[in-house]
């Protein structure tokens, strides 16, 4: 091989060899052992029959099939100073030749000529516009124009730089560029587009095949080509008319901006190119385009335009989470990472940058391509980016356009609130004035006060509706609406806080005050404020209990008290106080059973005891008192099964039944009751699948279904040790698919992230059992990353730390099995540190004691194997302090003592032997 040959020379020489075998032999010789060079050359050769994006599609209104004249120019012809070597591309209205320029310099060029029969006035105008647009460009990342003229037959041509490159997306995938490397390459594209815009030219067809990457001085350099549909902004590019006809779209639909699809009279501008750059960036990050390619290809012309104009694409990180497992793995591997880390990398700032480019409203996009490039530079430099999530008001405005009917209802509620408060204030003022009048007008004052109280009640009811219907039921089911929901909750919280300040001896006012405190507590709990929420719950309970004591026959008071007690119980459970939670739920259950027995004709009180038994059963499960949990679940089912039979259309009753079956199945599994476990979880899965299918807009049903899949995986592996890991993985993958979507759509809902964390942790354990340690480690590290964020966000929720501790324990075991002992030791120590804190803070949670004891023993065994006997003994003793009968710790201590005694005897023998061999007197004897 001639060592002076570069990539361009090899490519040109290979093009001249027509026989494939001869070409392959030449490449063997020319490329030698340089596999990357060979791969790049072959990629170029595979695409040499295409125009590599140099040609547009036929202009609208032109049917290329009508013009089948034989092309008059052919290889060997000379046009001006250029000799045509080979036809390398044919497009809608142009033919591209590889040509050699003989003078004044000798070089390879691309020469583009209008096709015979296509030289209509419109086509020539577009062609000349392309020629002039390119001639104005002088940027290293834009293909240069060298010359232009007309052939002997009068058809125009121009000569441009020959770009030996492949589309940017292909290049990035072939070279397995990381996300950072792709972004660095993309910045150069932004700078080139900015240069074109400064020259007064927009591209209008930015796509991968128009952004080629070639090697220059051993470094990749993107080149933008094909300004064939470019449009002048501030100047005429040609003396010929260049008019885009009515109802003609210019560009490629997959990368087209909404205004191009809309055929707006304002036309495309530089921000249209920003949109196309956003689509390109989306593809570089995710391997897919924002809109569904299959739908776009199958859509009619009008439907195509509607999709581009109206449908909001998913965020890049959300799209990555919906890819099929095999495709997700391929996309991640091409970026030298794994699917979970790739989603993590893209989520957040890169999501914001891309979505700012893809705004339907061009005024909300980046103003310039350089602004986009600078924001990516800020991201790479760990600086704050200018892009940010759309404001709550803006998202609500967009949501309103799609859900006008629902928001009209919400608006009426808000209007009722405003009117009610206004009337309340007005009447209160009147009442105050009336009280200052003479006693002769006392009747008027009393009436005014009554009117004020009635108006105040209307205002409270309006806020109740806003809270329950809008914030709690509607917004909670809308993806990416957490911040708006929070704003609603905070507004409602302000109102209830003011309302709770009212004092009165009137039972109805005291009842409303108690309900206000309950609402305050519920909102604070939802907003992540457990301490003030507990205080508010207790105030609500005190107010309501006093009313129950005073009017024991009032059923509504007892029902409200029971409901508030259950809410407080849930809060106590979230903070790990299970024994207190049990007392609270039992107290509520007693009230509910009294109500159901006293008024059996009132079906409204019939479901409550079932939920009460379920709450108590859940506490028993948390305390590992499963022998008490199973009867409690059966008590709940005895009430819930008949309810579902009598009212099959009530989704809430089916949900409660499924929850009890789910709890029973888990308790039975842990007690070894396999048949009961299988039956209960199977029935729960059927119910949740029905609910998820009937109510796809309610995320909690999908979440509960995912939890059933998760726990079905935990079934006893006895009798199927070979198939268990495979079956467990299948259930886990089904759970993860649902949970990842929920976590992406509702990032502020901690429960969804926790369930996702738990599934990744368990997947790591299952994969380790199948000896797939690398995959297991990846899953566990993903779980640890989620847990770290949850613990940081909510340090008071103890089970986040508990799950993180268990994740580190599993990770330590896998690292040790892989021979990475030091890393395994570090993981065990992290787990122990978390568990020691949990045991101190939550002594009633026995599983933390047992997990801590297990980790002490595991670390002790590791240290004993490493010959660090004193450290090992210390950890075994710690395990025995937790459980003096711990068999592993006792065996470990015994083995250490046995080893020490053996070593002592061995040393004594060796010492005696040494004395015998070295003593002069012994030798003399």
XYZ file of N, CA, C and O in Angstrom, residues 316-478:
652
model
N -37.211 13.582 25.039
C -36.262 12.524 24.651
C -36.126 11.432 25.698
O -36.106 10.246 25.365
N -36.033 11.803 26.973
C -35.881 10.773 28.008
C -37.124 9.897 28.091
O -37.026 8.699 28.344
N -38.299 10.502 27.879
C -39.533 9.707 27.884
C -39.570 8.756 26.691
O -40.006 7.611 26.809
N -39.117 9.223 25.521
C -39.075 8.343 24.354
C -38.136 7.168 24.611
O -38.436 6.025 24.263
N -36.986 7.427 25.218
C -36.038 6.348 25.507
C -36.669 5.293 26.412
O -36.400 4.100 26.271
N -37.521 5.742 27.327
C -38.122 4.791 28.265
C -39.179 3.918 27.609
O -39.557 2.895 28.162
N -39.672 4.322 26.436
C -40.717 3.539 25.766
C -40.171 2.633 24.674
O -40.933 1.894 24.058
N -38.864 2.705 24.408
C -38.295 1.852 23.370
C -38.352 0.391 23.793
O -38.226 0.074 24.984
N -38.522 -0.482 22.836
C -38.449 -1.914 23.131
C -37.092 -2.239 23.722
O -36.097 -1.571 23.421
N -37.058 -3.255 24.577
C -35.834 -3.560 25.327
C -34.631 -3.756 24.407
O -33.543 -3.226 24.658
N -34.826 -4.505 23.314
C -33.701 -4.775 22.410
C -33.226 -3.497 21.743
O -32.013 -3.233 21.663
N -34.170 -2.672 21.272
C -33.800 -1.423 20.621
C -33.145 -0.470 21.614
O -32.163 0.208 21.287
N -33.686 -0.407 22.840
C -33.109 0.467 23.857
C -31.664 0.084 24.148
O -30.788 0.952 24.309
N -31.402 -1.212 24.204
C -30.032 -1.680 24.445
C -29.115 -1.299 23.290
O -27.991 -0.841 23.488
N -29.616 -1.466 22.050
C -28.808 -1.111 20.875
C -28.494 0.378 20.863
O -27.340 0.785 20.633
N -29.510 1.206 21.106
C -29.305 2.661 21.128
C -28.273 3.038 22.183
O -27.373 3.851 21.942
N -28.389 2.438 23.357
C -27.459 2.768 24.437
C -26.041 2.298 24.124
O -25.064 3.016 24.367
N -25.916 1.095 23.577
C -24.582 0.579 23.258
C -23.882 1.449 22.225
O -22.654 1.615 22.265
N -24.657 2.008 21.278
C -24.055 2.898 20.287
C -23.583 4.203 20.908
O -22.890 4.983 20.260
N -23.966 4.451 22.144
C -23.514 5.632 22.875
C -22.613 5.241 24.038
O -22.395 6.027 24.961
N -22.163 3.978 24.007
C -21.218 3.434 24.991
C -21.745 3.571 26.435
O -21.043 4.038 27.334
N -23.000 3.185 26.618
C -23.596 3.241 27.945
C -24.689 2.190 28.016
O -24.781 1.329 27.141
N -25.478 2.217 29.059
C -26.608 1.305 29.170
C -27.903 2.118 29.148
O -27.887 3.339 29.338
N -29.055 1.479 28.892
C -30.309 2.241 28.732
C -30.644 3.141 29.909
O -31.101 4.268 29.730
N -30.427 2.659 31.118
C -30.800 3.454 32.283
C -29.912 4.692 32.426
O -30.399 5.795 32.713
N -28.614 4.501 32.218
C -27.714 5.663 32.325
C -27.996 6.658 31.212
O -27.884 7.874 31.412
N -28.345 6.164 30.023
C -28.644 7.075 28.913
C -29.877 7.914 29.251
O -29.879 9.130 29.033
N -30.928 7.269 29.777
C -32.120 8.033 30.172
C -31.768 9.071 31.226
O -32.235 10.204 31.196
N -30.915 8.667 32.168
C -30.514 9.580 33.233
C -29.761 10.774 32.667
O -29.952 11.918 33.087
N -28.890 10.517 31.688
C -28.092 11.589 31.093
C -28.981 12.583 30.358
O -28.791 13.801 30.459
N -29.950 12.067 29.622
C -30.786 12.932 28.783
C -31.837 13.663 29.605
O -32.198 14.795 29.283
N -32.306 13.013 30.697
C -33.372 13.609 31.483
C -32.920 14.934 32.098
O -31.809 15.065 32.575
N -33.784 15.912 32.058
C -33.466 17.204 32.662
C -33.050 18.226 31.632
O -33.823 18.580 30.733
N -31.803 18.690 31.711
C -31.377 19.825 30.899
C -31.387 19.521 29.405
O -31.776 20.373 28.596
N -30.950 18.318 29.003
C -30.993 17.992 27.574
C -32.439 17.889 27.090
O -32.748 18.290 25.962
N -33.324 17.358 27.925
C -34.750 17.384 27.595
C -35.205 18.814 27.325
O -35.890 19.101 26.345
N -34.824 19.727 28.224
C -35.281 21.117 28.111
C -34.753 21.759 26.826
O -35.474 22.474 26.140
N -33.462 21.506 26.526
C -32.862 22.114 25.336
C -33.580 21.649 24.080
O -33.951 22.445 23.211
N -33.784 20.334 23.978
C -34.438 19.790 22.776
C -35.863 20.314 22.655
O -36.295 20.751 21.582
N -36.596 20.291 23.756
C -38.004 20.690 23.695
C -38.169 22.184 23.447
O -39.190 22.610 22.898
N -37.183 22.976 23.819
C -37.225 24.403 23.473
C -37.103 24.571 21.965
O -37.752 25.430 21.367
N -36.283 23.752 21.330
C -36.168 23.787 19.862
C -37.478 23.367 19.197
O -37.829 23.877 18.127
N -38.190 22.420 19.813
C -39.357 21.806 19.177
C -40.670 22.475 19.549
O -41.735 21.912 19.287
N -40.613 23.653 20.151
C -41.849 24.362 20.469
C -42.662 24.606 19.197
O -42.114 25.004 18.162
N -43.968 24.374 19.272
C -44.825 24.655 18.120
C -44.861 26.156 17.819
O -44.915 26.554 16.654
N -44.857 26.949 18.877
C -44.824 28.410 18.733
C -43.381 28.836 18.498
O -42.543 28.737 19.398
N -43.077 29.326 17.312
C -41.690 29.652 16.982
C -41.109 30.725 17.906
O -39.892 30.804 18.080
N -41.979 31.563 18.493
C -41.489 32.623 19.384
C -40.901 32.075 20.675
O -40.199 32.794 21.389
N -41.193 30.809 20.976
C -40.665 30.200 22.203
C -39.405 29.379 21.951
O -38.845 28.818 22.883
N -38.975 29.275 20.702
C -37.736 28.555 20.400
C -36.525 29.448 20.649
O -36.671 30.634 20.967
N -35.332 28.867 20.493
C -34.132 29.692 20.530
C -34.214 30.729 19.409
O -34.690 30.439 18.308
N -33.726 31.922 19.697
C -33.754 32.982 18.684
C -32.802 32.683 17.540
O -33.089 32.990 16.373
N -31.652 32.115 17.857
C -30.628 31.875 16.842
C -30.013 30.500 17.039
O -30.097 29.903 18.121
N -29.370 30.024 15.982
C -28.659 28.738 16.079
C -27.481 28.847 17.032
O -27.139 27.879 17.724
N -26.856 30.021 17.088
C -25.720 30.185 18.004
C -26.189 30.127 19.458
O -25.459 29.652 20.335
N -27.411 30.618 19.743
C -27.944 30.516 21.111
C -28.129 29.055 21.502
O -27.829 28.661 22.631
N -28.602 28.259 20.555
C -28.728 26.819 20.807
C -27.362 26.205 21.067
O -27.177 25.442 22.024
N -26.395 26.540 20.219
C -25.047 25.997 20.398
C -24.437 26.404 21.736
O -23.805 25.588 22.415
N -24.652 27.660 22.129
C -24.083 28.125 23.406
C -24.729 27.425 24.595
O -24.074 27.146 25.599
N -26.042 27.122 24.482
C -26.697 26.418 25.585
C -26.147 25.008 25.740
O -26.011 24.503 26.857
N -25.832 24.367 24.621
C -25.220 23.035 24.702
C -23.822 23.143 25.309
O -23.407 22.292 26.105
N -23.094 24.198 24.962
C -21.773 24.410 25.575
C -21.910 24.610 27.083
O -21.084 24.113 27.864
N -22.954 25.321 27.504
C -23.177 25.503 28.945
C -23.438 24.149 29.612
O -22.930 23.881 30.709
N -24.240 23.341 28.958
C -24.516 22.012 29.526
C -23.229 21.208 29.672
O -22.975 20.607 30.725
N -22.415 21.211 28.616
C -21.167 20.439 28.664
C -20.195 21.004 29.695
O -19.357 20.272 30.223
N -20.300 22.306 29.974
C -19.423 22.932 30.962
C -20.015 22.957 32.351
O -19.508 23.657 33.235
N -21.102 22.198 32.575
C -21.782 22.149 33.876
C -22.221 23.521 34.351
O -22.180 23.826 35.550
N -22.635 24.374 33.411
C -23.172 25.686 33.742
C -24.684 25.663 33.557
O -25.210 24.849 32.793
N -25.397 26.565 34.233
C -26.854 26.605 34.055
C -27.222 26.910 32.606
O -26.648 27.800 31.990
N -28.196 26.170 32.078
C -28.620 26.404 30.696
C -29.772 27.395 30.686
O -30.478 27.576 31.681
N -29.955 28.056 29.532
C -31.044 29.014 29.410
C -32.387 28.316 29.257
O -33.409 28.835 29.705
N -32.367 27.166 28.622
C -33.620 26.423 28.464
C -34.094 25.944 29.829
O -33.294 25.623 30.705
N -35.371 25.904 30.015
C -35.937 25.428 31.268
C -37.330 24.897 30.979
O -37.891 25.178 29.917
N -37.888 24.102 31.899
C -39.232 23.582 31.642
C -40.221 24.725 31.481
O -40.084 25.766 32.113
N -41.228 24.570 30.629
C -42.244 25.610 30.486
C -42.908 25.909 31.824
O -43.043 25.035 32.671
N -43.293 27.150 32.018
C -43.924 27.553 33.271
C -45.245 26.813 33.467
O -45.853 26.314 32.521
N -45.680 26.795 34.723
C -46.948 26.137 35.020
C -48.096 26.789 34.263
O -48.980 26.121 33.733
N -48.080 28.115 34.197
C -49.159 28.816 33.505
C -49.194 28.456 32.026
O -50.253 28.230 31.446
N -48.005 28.352 31.406
C -47.953 28.033 29.985
C -48.447 26.612 29.731
O -49.211 26.358 28.799
N -48.039 25.657 30.588
C -48.486 24.283 30.405
C -49.994 24.155 30.633
O -50.677 23.402 29.960
N -50.509 24.920 31.603
C -51.948 24.886 31.830
C -52.690 25.464 30.636
O -53.736 24.959 30.227
N -52.124 26.533 30.034
C -52.745 27.131 28.859
C -52.810 26.125 27.720
O -53.841 25.974 27.051
N -51.698 25.386 27.494
C -51.688 24.392 26.419
C -52.633 23.239 26.746
O -53.322 22.710 25.876
N -52.668 22.863 28.019
C -53.538 21.772 28.415
C -55.000 22.177 28.212
O -55.830 21.363 27.807
N -55.275 23.443 28.464
C -56.643 23.924 28.330
C -57.132 23.812 26.895
O -58.298 23.531 26.635
N -56.233 24.030 25.949
C -56.632 23.941 24.545
C -57.091 22.534 24.191
O -57.960 22.338 23.355
N -56.480 21.535 24.832
C -56.816 20.150 24.514
C -57.959 19.621 25.398
O -58.539 18.600 25.104
N -58.223 20.301 26.522
C -59.216 19.810 27.480
C -60.147 20.949 27.893
O -60.359 21.213 29.075
N -60.724 21.582 26.903
C -61.520 22.774 27.163
C -62.707 22.468 28.076
O -62.982 23.215 29.009
N -63.385 21.349 27.850
C -64.596 21.061 28.631
C -64.277 20.887 30.109
O -64.982 21.401 30.984
N -63.191 20.148 30.389
C -62.828 19.918 31.787
C -62.435 21.220 32.457
O -62.820 21.512 33.595
N -61.667 22.035 31.746
C -61.203 23.273 32.351
C -62.333 24.282 32.511
O -62.287 25.133 33.389
N -63.344 24.194 31.646
C -64.506 25.061 31.848
C -65.145 24.751 33.198
O -65.493 25.656 33.967
N -65.243 23.451 33.508
C -65.801 23.059 34.805
C -64.941 23.583 35.945
O -65.445 24.106 36.936
N -63.616 23.425 35.779
C -62.702 23.923 36.814
C -62.830 25.430 36.951
O -62.789 25.982 38.052
N -63.007 26.110 35.824
C -63.159 27.562 35.869
C -64.422 27.962 36.608
O -64.439 28.941 37.356
N -65.498 27.181 36.403
C -66.733 27.473 37.114
C -66.557 27.302 38.620
O -67.089 28.075 39.417
N -65.783 26.260 38.981
C -65.516 26.056 40.409
C -64.755 27.239 40.976
O -65.085 27.773 42.044
N -63.710 27.657 40.259
C -62.928 28.798 40.727
C -63.791 30.048 40.800
O -63.685 30.852 41.730
N -64.674 30.198 39.794
C -65.555 31.366 39.805
C -66.480 31.319 41.017
O -66.724 32.340 41.669
N -66.978 30.102 41.311
C -67.843 29.967 42.480
C -67.102 30.351 43.751
O -67.653 30.975 44.658
N -65.821 29.962 43.804
C -64.995 30.320 44.959
C -64.894 31.836 45.103
O -65.125 32.393 46.180
N -64.567 32.494 44.008
C -64.395 33.944 44.057
C -65.693 34.627 44.449
O -65.731 35.506 45.312
N -66.783 34.213 43.780
C -68.079 34.822 44.091
C -68.458 34.558 45.547
O -68.908 35.453 46.267
N -68.243 33.305 45.982
C -68.614 32.972 47.351
C -67.853 33.775 48.371
O -68.426 34.291 49.336
N -66.532 33.884 48.168
C -65.730 34.667 49.102
C -66.148 36.129 49.087
O -66.259 36.788 50.124
N -66.396 36.657 47.884
C -66.799 38.057 47.776
C -68.116 38.302 48.511
O -68.263 39.275 49.265
N -69.073 37.407 48.269
C -70.363 37.558 48.951
C -70.182 37.440 50.460
O -70.779 38.182 51.246
N -69.310 36.481 50.860
C -69.076 36.284 52.286
C -68.538 37.545 52.937
O -69.009 37.984 53.983
N -67.549 38.150 52.298
C -66.954 39.366 52.855
C -67.987 40.489 52.909
O -68.111 41.211 53.907
N -68.741 40.610 51.812
C -69.743 41.675 51.758
C -70.774 41.520 52.867
O -71.104 42.468 53.579
N -71.248 40.283 53.033
C -72.272 40.071 54.051
C -71.705 40.211 55.461
O -72.396 40.662 56.365
N -70.432 39.815 55.625
C -69.824 39.969 56.949
C -69.724 41.440 57.333
O -69.956 41.820 58.486
N -69.356 42.267 56.343
C -69.287 43.711 56.615
C -70.660 44.241 57.008
O -70.817 45.026 57.954
N -71.651 43.799 56.277
C -73.021 44.243 56.594
C -73.420 43.798 58.003
O -74.073 44.536 58.742
N -73.007 42.573 58.336
C -73.371 42.069 59.661
C -72.712 42.906 60.751
O -73.326 43.232 61.773
N -71.457 43.256 60.553
C -70.748 44.060 61.548
C -71.415 45.423 61.721
O -71.591 45.921 62.840
N -71.777 46.020 60.606
C -72.452 47.313 60.679
C -73.800 47.165 61.381
O -74.209 48.020 62.185
N -74.478 46.067 61.063
C -75.804 45.882 61.651
C -75.734 45.748 63.159
O -76.607 46.225 63.887
N -74.634 45.065 63.644
C -74.509 44.873 65.086
C -74.331 46.188 65.829
O -74.615 46.284 67.025
N -73.840 47.194 65.145
C -73.611 48.485 65.792
C -74.870 49.343 65.834
O -74.867 50.431 66.397
N -75.924 48.894 65.211
C -77.178 49.643 65.221
C -77.931 49.430 66.541
O -77.561 48.560 67.368
N -78.957 50.115 66.697
C -79.764 50.024 67.910
C -80.375 48.647 68.035
O -80.501 47.905 67.063
N -80.699 48.288 69.250
C -81.277 46.970 69.501
C -82.573 46.773 68.748
O -82.980 45.626 68.497
N -83.149 47.872 68.347
C -84.398 47.753 67.593
C -84.167 47.086 66.265
O -85.087 46.557 65.650
N -82.879 47.159 65.811
C -82.581 46.553 64.516
C -81.817 45.241 64.684
O -81.108 44.805 63.802
N -81.917 44.626 65.866
C -81.199 43.375 66.140
C -81.596 42.265 65.173
O -80.777 41.445 64.760
N -82.841 42.243 64.779
C -83.300 41.213 63.846
C -82.554 41.297 62.526
O -82.132 40.279 61.962
N -82.323 42.524 62.039
C -81.571 42.698 60.786
C -80.146 42.192 60.933
O -79.590 41.572 60.038
N -79.537 42.472 62.106
C -78.158 42.026 62.335
C -78.076 40.508 62.323
O -77.151 39.909 61.767
N -79.046 39.869 62.942
C -79.042 38.395 62.991
C -79.177 37.809 61.588
O -78.491 36.841 61.232
N -80.047 38.393 60.804
C -80.224 37.922 59.436
C -78.945 38.120 58.626
O -78.551 37.257 57.830
N -78.284 39.257 58.841
C -77.039 39.525 58.105
C -75.968 38.504 58.472
O -75.229 38.006 57.622
N -75.876 38.201 59.777
C -74.884 37.207 60.202
C -75.187 35.852 59.571
O -74.286 35.137 59.116
N -76.451 35.471 59.550
C -76.834 34.187 58.950
C -76.482 34.151 57.478
O -75.980 33.136 56.960
N -76.715 35.272 56.800
C -76.351 35.340 55.380
C -74.845 35.203 55.180
O -74.381 34.553 54.244
N -74.083 35.858 56.077
C -72.618 35.785 55.966
C -72.133 34.359 56.152
O -71.261 33.867 55.435
N -72.722 33.649 57.164
C -72.305 32.268 57.402
C -72.672 31.371 56.229
O -71.896 30.475 55.842
N -73.814 31.602 55.640
C -74.218 30.800 54.476
C -73.279 31.028 53.307
O -72.876 30.091 52.611
N -72.895 32.285 53.093
C -71.971 32.594 51.996
C -70.596 32.012 52.264
O -69.919 31.525 51.357
N -70.172 32.041 53.529
C -68.883 31.454 53.881
C -68.879 29.956 53.601
O -67.893 29.399 53.109
N -69.992 29.294 53.904
C -70.086 27.863 53.632
C -70.013 27.588 52.135
O -69.380 26.623 51.701
N -70.649 28.452 51.326
C -70.559 28.294 49.878
C -69.119 28.408 49.407
O -68.660 27.650 48.541
N -68.401 29.359 49.960
C -66.999 29.531 49.577
C -66.190 28.289 49.933
O -65.368 27.812 49.149
N -66.420 27.725 51.146
C -65.682 26.531 51.543
C -65.993 25.360 50.635
O -65.105 24.604 50.222
N -67.272 25.198 50.307
C -67.655 24.107 49.412
C -67.019 24.268 48.033
O -66.631 23.283 47.388
N -66.902 25.525 47.579
C -66.256 25.769 46.287
C -64.793 25.348 46.328
O -64.277 24.717 45.400
N -64.107 25.675 47.434
C -62.703 25.271 47.564
C -62.600 23.760 47.678
O -61.689 23.132 47.132
N -63.541 23.140 48.413
C -63.552 21.676 48.497
C -63.639 21.055 47.111
O -62.930 20.093 46.787
N -64.522 21.591 46.291
C -64.652 21.084 44.928
C -63.358 21.286 44.151
O -62.911 20.405 43.408
N -62.765 22.455 44.289
C -61.519 22.724 43.575
C -60.427 21.756 44.022
O -59.672 21.228 43.206
N -60.382 21.514 45.334
C -59.343 20.624 45.859
C -59.559 19.182 45.414
O -58.662 18.536 44.883
N -60.782 18.683 45.595
C -61.010 17.266 45.310
C -61.113 16.987 43.823
O -60.532 16.025 43.319
N -61.866 17.822 43.104
C -62.120 17.537 41.695
C -60.958 17.948 40.794
O -60.631 17.263 39.834
N -60.356 19.090 41.091
C -59.306 19.603 40.207
C -57.930 19.123 40.634
O -57.228 18.444 39.898
N -57.552 19.456 41.863
C -56.187 19.166 42.290
C -55.961 17.692 42.571
O -54.953 17.120 42.177
N -56.939 17.054 43.263
C -56.705 15.695 43.738
C -57.048 14.639 42.697
O -56.351 13.643 42.561
N -58.115 14.863 41.926
C -58.568 13.826 40.998
C -58.144 14.087 39.565
O -57.765 13.168 38.849
N -58.219 15.342 39.142
C -57.950 15.625 37.733
C -56.455 15.825 37.481
O -55.835 15.081 36.725
N -55.855 16.819 38.159
C -54.443 17.104 37.900
C -53.545 15.939 38.281
O -52.495 15.732 37.669
N -53.936 15.181 39.293
C -53.109 14.048 39.711
C -52.979 12.997 38.624
O -52.054 12.188 38.649
N -53.884 13.006 37.651
C -53.856 12.009 36.576
C -53.223 12.540 35.298
O -53.182 11.832 34.296
N -52.745 13.798 35.313
C -52.184 14.395 34.102
C -50.660 14.381 34.174
O -50.089 14.931 35.112
